[in-house]
Coordinates of C-alpha atoms in Angstrom, one line a residue:
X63 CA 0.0 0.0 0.0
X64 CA 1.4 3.1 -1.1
X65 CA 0.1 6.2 0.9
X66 CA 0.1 10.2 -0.1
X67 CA -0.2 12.8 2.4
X68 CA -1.8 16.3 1.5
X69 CA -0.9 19.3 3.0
X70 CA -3.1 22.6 3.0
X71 CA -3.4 25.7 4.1
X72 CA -6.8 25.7 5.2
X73 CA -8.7 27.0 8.2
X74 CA -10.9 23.8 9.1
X75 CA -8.3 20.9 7.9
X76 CA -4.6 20.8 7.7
X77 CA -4.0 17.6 5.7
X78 CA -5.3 14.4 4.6
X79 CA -4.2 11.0 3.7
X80 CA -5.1 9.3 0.6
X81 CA -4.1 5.9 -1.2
X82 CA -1.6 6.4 -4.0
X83 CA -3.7 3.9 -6.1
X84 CA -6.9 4.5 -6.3
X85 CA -7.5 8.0 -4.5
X86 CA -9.0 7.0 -1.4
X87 CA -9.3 8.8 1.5
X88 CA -8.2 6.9 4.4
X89 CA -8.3 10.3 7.2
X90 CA -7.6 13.6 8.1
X91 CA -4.8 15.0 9.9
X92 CA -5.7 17.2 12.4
X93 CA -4.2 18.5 15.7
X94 CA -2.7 21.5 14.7
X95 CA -3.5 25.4 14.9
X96 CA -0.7 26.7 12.6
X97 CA 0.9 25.0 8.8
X98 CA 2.6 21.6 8.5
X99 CA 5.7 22.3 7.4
X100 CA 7.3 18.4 7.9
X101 CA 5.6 15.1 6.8
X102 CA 7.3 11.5 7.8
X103 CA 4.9 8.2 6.6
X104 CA 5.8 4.5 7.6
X105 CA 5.0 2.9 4.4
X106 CA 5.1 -0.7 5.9
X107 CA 3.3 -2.2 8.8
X108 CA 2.3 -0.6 11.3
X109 CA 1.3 2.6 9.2
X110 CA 2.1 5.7 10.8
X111 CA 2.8 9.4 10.3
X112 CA 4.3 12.3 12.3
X113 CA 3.6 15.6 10.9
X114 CA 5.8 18.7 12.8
X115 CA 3.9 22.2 12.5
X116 CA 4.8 26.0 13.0
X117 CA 2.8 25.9 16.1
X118 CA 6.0 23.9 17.7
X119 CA 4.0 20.3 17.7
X120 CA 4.6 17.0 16.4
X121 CA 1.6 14.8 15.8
X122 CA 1.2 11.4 15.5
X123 CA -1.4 9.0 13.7
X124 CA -1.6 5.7 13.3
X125 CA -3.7 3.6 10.8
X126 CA -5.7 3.3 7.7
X127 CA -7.9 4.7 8.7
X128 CA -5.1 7.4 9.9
X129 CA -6.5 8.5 13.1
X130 CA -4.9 10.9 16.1
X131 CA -3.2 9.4 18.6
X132 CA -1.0 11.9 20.7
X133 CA 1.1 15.4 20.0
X134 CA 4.0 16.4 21.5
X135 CA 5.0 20.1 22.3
X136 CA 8.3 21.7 22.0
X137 CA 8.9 24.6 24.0
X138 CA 11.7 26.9 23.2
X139 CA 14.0 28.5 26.1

């Protein structure tokens, strides 16, 4: 299974993962208040993505269907 991540620059959704193939959504990335601005997807089993945003988070998903699972913040000294 080949996955593809969108990123956009939207105010209700940030991203969303589809299958390569045939076009499928298989769930939304959410978690985030500010742009995406790094994407990292385990194509093999288990499936999972970390997405790293401008609002100093890293979220993670795990899946299909790609759902949330925890964010981590980064605060800078």
């Amino acid at each position: 299974m080949r996955l593809l991540l969108l990123v956009m620059d939207e105010r209700s959704e940030f991203g969303a993962v589809f299958l390569w193939d045939s076009g499928s959504s298989v769930g939304e990335v959410s978690g985030h208040s500010k742009l995406i601005n790094s994407v990292d997807i385990r194509q093999k089993r288990p499936y999972r993505l970390a997405t790293a945003s401008d609002d100093t988070c890293g979220s993670f998903f795990e899946g299909p269907p790609f759902k949330f699972k925890f964010t981590l913040r980064v605060s800078c000294i």
